[in-house]
XYZ file of C-alpha atoms in Angstrom:
245
model
C 82.351 -14.737 92.338
C 83.195 -16.563 89.085
C 86.913 -15.916 89.417
C 86.813 -17.005 93.040
C 85.086 -20.291 92.140
C 87.689 -20.904 89.461
C 90.376 -20.892 92.132
C 88.465 -23.325 94.329
C 87.139 -25.894 91.881
C 86.825 -26.088 88.080
C 83.256 -25.587 86.916
C 83.308 -28.926 85.106
C 83.853 -30.738 88.424
C 81.312 -28.825 90.486
C 78.033 -30.671 90.830
C 74.782 -28.988 91.646
C 74.890 -30.201 95.251
C 78.262 -28.505 95.683
C 77.184 -24.995 94.718
C 75.424 -24.163 98.029
C 78.552 -25.173 99.898
C 80.735 -23.027 97.641
C 78.369 -20.117 98.176
C 78.755 -20.494 101.950
C 82.541 -20.645 101.588
C 82.433 -17.467 99.521
C 80.292 -15.680 102.117
C 82.632 -16.768 104.920
C 85.713 -15.686 102.948
C 84.148 -12.302 102.208
C 83.210 -11.777 105.869
C 86.741 -12.624 107.046
C 88.269 -10.294 104.462
C 85.912 -7.507 105.518
C 86.881 -7.910 109.165
C 90.567 -7.762 108.232
C 90.016 -4.567 106.209
C 88.163 -2.936 109.093
C 90.924 -3.928 111.527
C 93.523 -2.493 109.153
C 91.604 0.791 108.781
C 91.257 1.086 112.542
C 94.964 0.382 113.075
C 95.836 3.184 110.654
C 93.542 5.579 112.491
C 90.995 5.975 109.699
C 88.153 5.177 112.094
C 89.460 7.387 114.877
C 86.699 9.091 116.828
C 83.963 6.807 115.544
C 82.288 4.060 117.524
C 82.842 0.627 116.033
C 79.218 -0.368 115.762
C 77.761 3.059 115.105
C 78.946 2.809 111.483
C 78.063 -0.752 110.668
C 75.049 -1.469 112.873
C 71.582 -0.055 112.114
C 69.977 1.953 114.904
C 66.765 0.091 115.668
C 65.492 2.887 117.901
C 65.774 5.306 115.000
C 64.206 2.847 112.557
C 61.125 2.541 114.775
C 61.128 6.276 115.687
C 61.421 5.455 119.386
C 63.489 7.158 122.101
C 66.900 5.608 122.655
C 66.504 4.389 126.220
C 66.432 1.260 128.365
C 62.709 1.232 129.129
C 60.130 1.002 126.393
C 56.368 1.378 126.185
C 55.087 -1.805 124.530
C 52.008 -0.082 123.113
C 54.180 2.562 121.435
C 56.435 -0.154 120.039
C 53.482 -2.048 118.562
C 51.908 1.099 117.095
C 55.158 2.231 115.509
C 55.832 -1.230 114.088
C 52.314 -1.540 112.682
C 52.414 1.921 111.098
C 55.828 1.408 109.502
C 54.883 -2.065 108.259
C 52.326 -0.427 105.985
C 55.071 1.428 104.109
C 58.059 -0.915 104.479
C 56.363 -4.099 103.266
C 57.173 -5.003 99.626
C 53.457 -5.117 98.798
C 53.117 -1.523 100.000
C 55.985 -0.024 98.029
C 58.784 -1.043 100.377
C 61.504 -3.625 99.847
C 62.441 -7.005 101.294
C 65.472 -5.412 102.960
C 63.361 -2.663 104.542
C 60.852 -5.189 105.849
C 63.578 -7.480 107.193
C 65.292 -4.593 108.966
C 61.998 -3.439 110.467
C 61.257 -6.949 111.737
C 64.752 -7.210 113.197
C 64.272 -3.877 114.951
C 60.963 -4.989 116.431
C 62.262 -8.360 117.617
C 65.297 -6.695 119.191
C 63.569 -3.872 121.025
C 60.650 -5.874 122.365
C 62.967 -8.036 124.513
C 64.729 -6.179 127.360
C 67.975 -8.172 127.145
C 68.266 -7.613 123.387
C 67.172 -3.991 123.715
C 69.805 -3.227 126.359
C 72.474 -5.022 124.353
C 71.587 -2.924 121.298
C 71.583 0.264 123.362
C 75.026 -0.570 124.732
C 76.394 -1.480 121.299
C 75.134 1.645 119.559
C 75.586 4.248 122.302
C 77.569 2.860 125.217
C 81.276 3.325 125.928
C 83.640 0.516 124.937
C 84.092 -0.728 128.503
C 80.341 -1.227 128.845
C 80.089 -3.339 125.673
C 82.393 -6.132 126.813
C 80.700 -9.192 128.288
C 81.460 -9.678 131.945
C 80.649 -12.181 134.660
C 77.958 -10.550 136.761
C 77.598 -11.508 140.431
C 74.079 -12.745 141.088
C 72.045 -11.159 143.859
C 70.225 -13.292 146.398
C 67.038 -13.475 144.351
C 68.823 -14.616 141.192
C 70.951 -17.092 143.148
C 67.787 -18.643 144.573
C 66.298 -18.904 141.085
C 69.532 -20.326 139.690
C 69.614 -23.034 142.362
C 65.951 -23.853 141.845
C 66.293 -24.106 138.070
C 69.352 -26.347 138.368
C 67.627 -28.744 140.779
C 64.404 -28.848 138.743
C 66.237 -29.537 135.490
C 68.324 -32.273 137.107
C 65.280 -33.911 138.689
C 63.264 -33.778 135.476
C 66.193 -35.195 133.486
C 66.377 -38.202 135.823
C 62.623 -38.643 135.504
C 62.795 -38.601 131.705
C 65.466 -41.305 131.835
C 63.163 -43.515 133.913
C 60.226 -42.732 131.644
C 62.231 -43.778 128.586
C 62.894 -47.160 130.238
C 59.227 -47.758 131.065
C 57.913 -50.317 128.566
C 54.600 -51.538 129.938
C 51.358 -49.622 130.324
C 51.481 -50.225 134.081
C 54.996 -48.868 134.518
C 54.085 -45.771 132.498
C 50.916 -45.243 134.542
C 52.910 -45.384 137.768
C 54.982 -42.443 136.523
C 51.993 -40.273 135.599
C 51.643 -38.536 138.970
C 55.358 -37.832 139.192
C 55.277 -36.341 135.708
C 52.549 -33.939 136.798
C 54.649 -32.908 139.803
C 57.679 -32.358 137.595
C 55.683 -30.138 135.258
C 54.173 -28.151 138.135
C 57.611 -27.531 139.649
C 58.953 -26.245 136.327
C 55.894 -24.072 135.729
C 56.227 -22.499 139.198
C 59.821 -21.640 138.421
C 58.742 -20.153 135.116
C 56.290 -17.852 136.920
C 58.955 -16.865 139.461
C 61.402 -15.990 136.688
C 58.759 -13.916 134.900
C 57.940 -12.054 138.133
C 61.635 -11.315 138.710
C 61.934 -10.175 135.127
C 58.962 -7.805 135.536
C 60.537 -6.334 138.660
C 63.776 -5.678 136.792
C 61.913 -4.045 133.909
C 60.253 -1.687 136.383
C 63.726 -0.477 137.409
C 64.709 0.522 133.870
C 62.901 3.845 134.116
C 65.209 4.938 136.952
C 68.234 4.051 134.853
C 66.839 6.137 132.004
C 66.652 9.126 134.347
C 70.340 8.685 135.181
C 71.115 8.308 131.479
C 69.294 11.549 130.684
C 71.187 13.363 133.442
C 74.506 12.433 131.870
C 75.609 10.139 134.689
C 78.317 8.011 133.019
C 78.176 5.360 135.751
C 74.763 4.272 134.495
C 76.337 2.406 131.575
C 77.900 -0.105 133.935
C 74.536 -0.605 135.612
C 72.882 -1.107 132.220
C 75.522 -3.679 131.259
C 74.936 -5.593 134.491
C 71.176 -5.409 134.004
C 71.513 -6.719 130.449
C 73.549 -9.694 131.675
C 70.918 -10.492 134.317
C 68.135 -10.335 131.735
C 70.198 -12.709 129.584
C 70.469 -15.163 132.485
C 66.708 -15.068 133.023
C 66.074 -15.562 129.327
C 68.366 -18.580 129.241
C 66.628 -20.161 132.223
C 63.201 -19.519 130.716
C 64.298 -21.230 127.497
C 65.637 -24.233 129.423
C 62.369 -24.575 131.324
C 60.247 -24.308 128.157
C 62.341 -26.966 126.433
C 62.062 -29.312 129.409
C 58.298 -28.802 129.616
C 58.038 -29.733 125.946
C 60.077 -32.862 126.612
C 57.622 -33.807 129.368
C 54.587 -33.540 127.073
């Protein structure tokens, strides 16, 4: 670190406000160098036979002592997290790193899109890990169209609301604001219902996974992308509802 700083800026000319920036530059430089070393090792065949992420990515299923599968029992996840928190927390003899990794595992596995992504990254074949454009089925297309229209309509309303200066003009917009919120909330419920239906299908994919059917990885990748779409739309709706408050 010291020798690296010496090549970037003399200590005498580095003010206190500059040190955080230099630290970030150091972290970025180290990360780039690490990626180059890994690429070099792979090119020379040193990593042959090993999955890219299996070495460098923690297995959150293993950390939480849960089966490595697409579906997950929420009660089991909560119980495992609560039990491990008692030993991993720094106040209970654990470490900050252990606690952070446990929290990361919990936050990843509790969300189906993150859970499927992690499953694909740690266990799936290379072709299943690459992001792909997934054709939307009729139900998702309907949701996509509805979300787009609702967001556009609410954006136009917010523009008019921002221009309203008098108490009367603001009062005249009150009913429309309620309608805008109700439309967004209905969409939010529809997205959640679609999401629940997709989660119910994960058990069938786990059965195929257990049987050794290799084609299931493609289905899991497509399912993960669809969950990601739903998550994005839910976030957009929540943000717009907050803007309408």
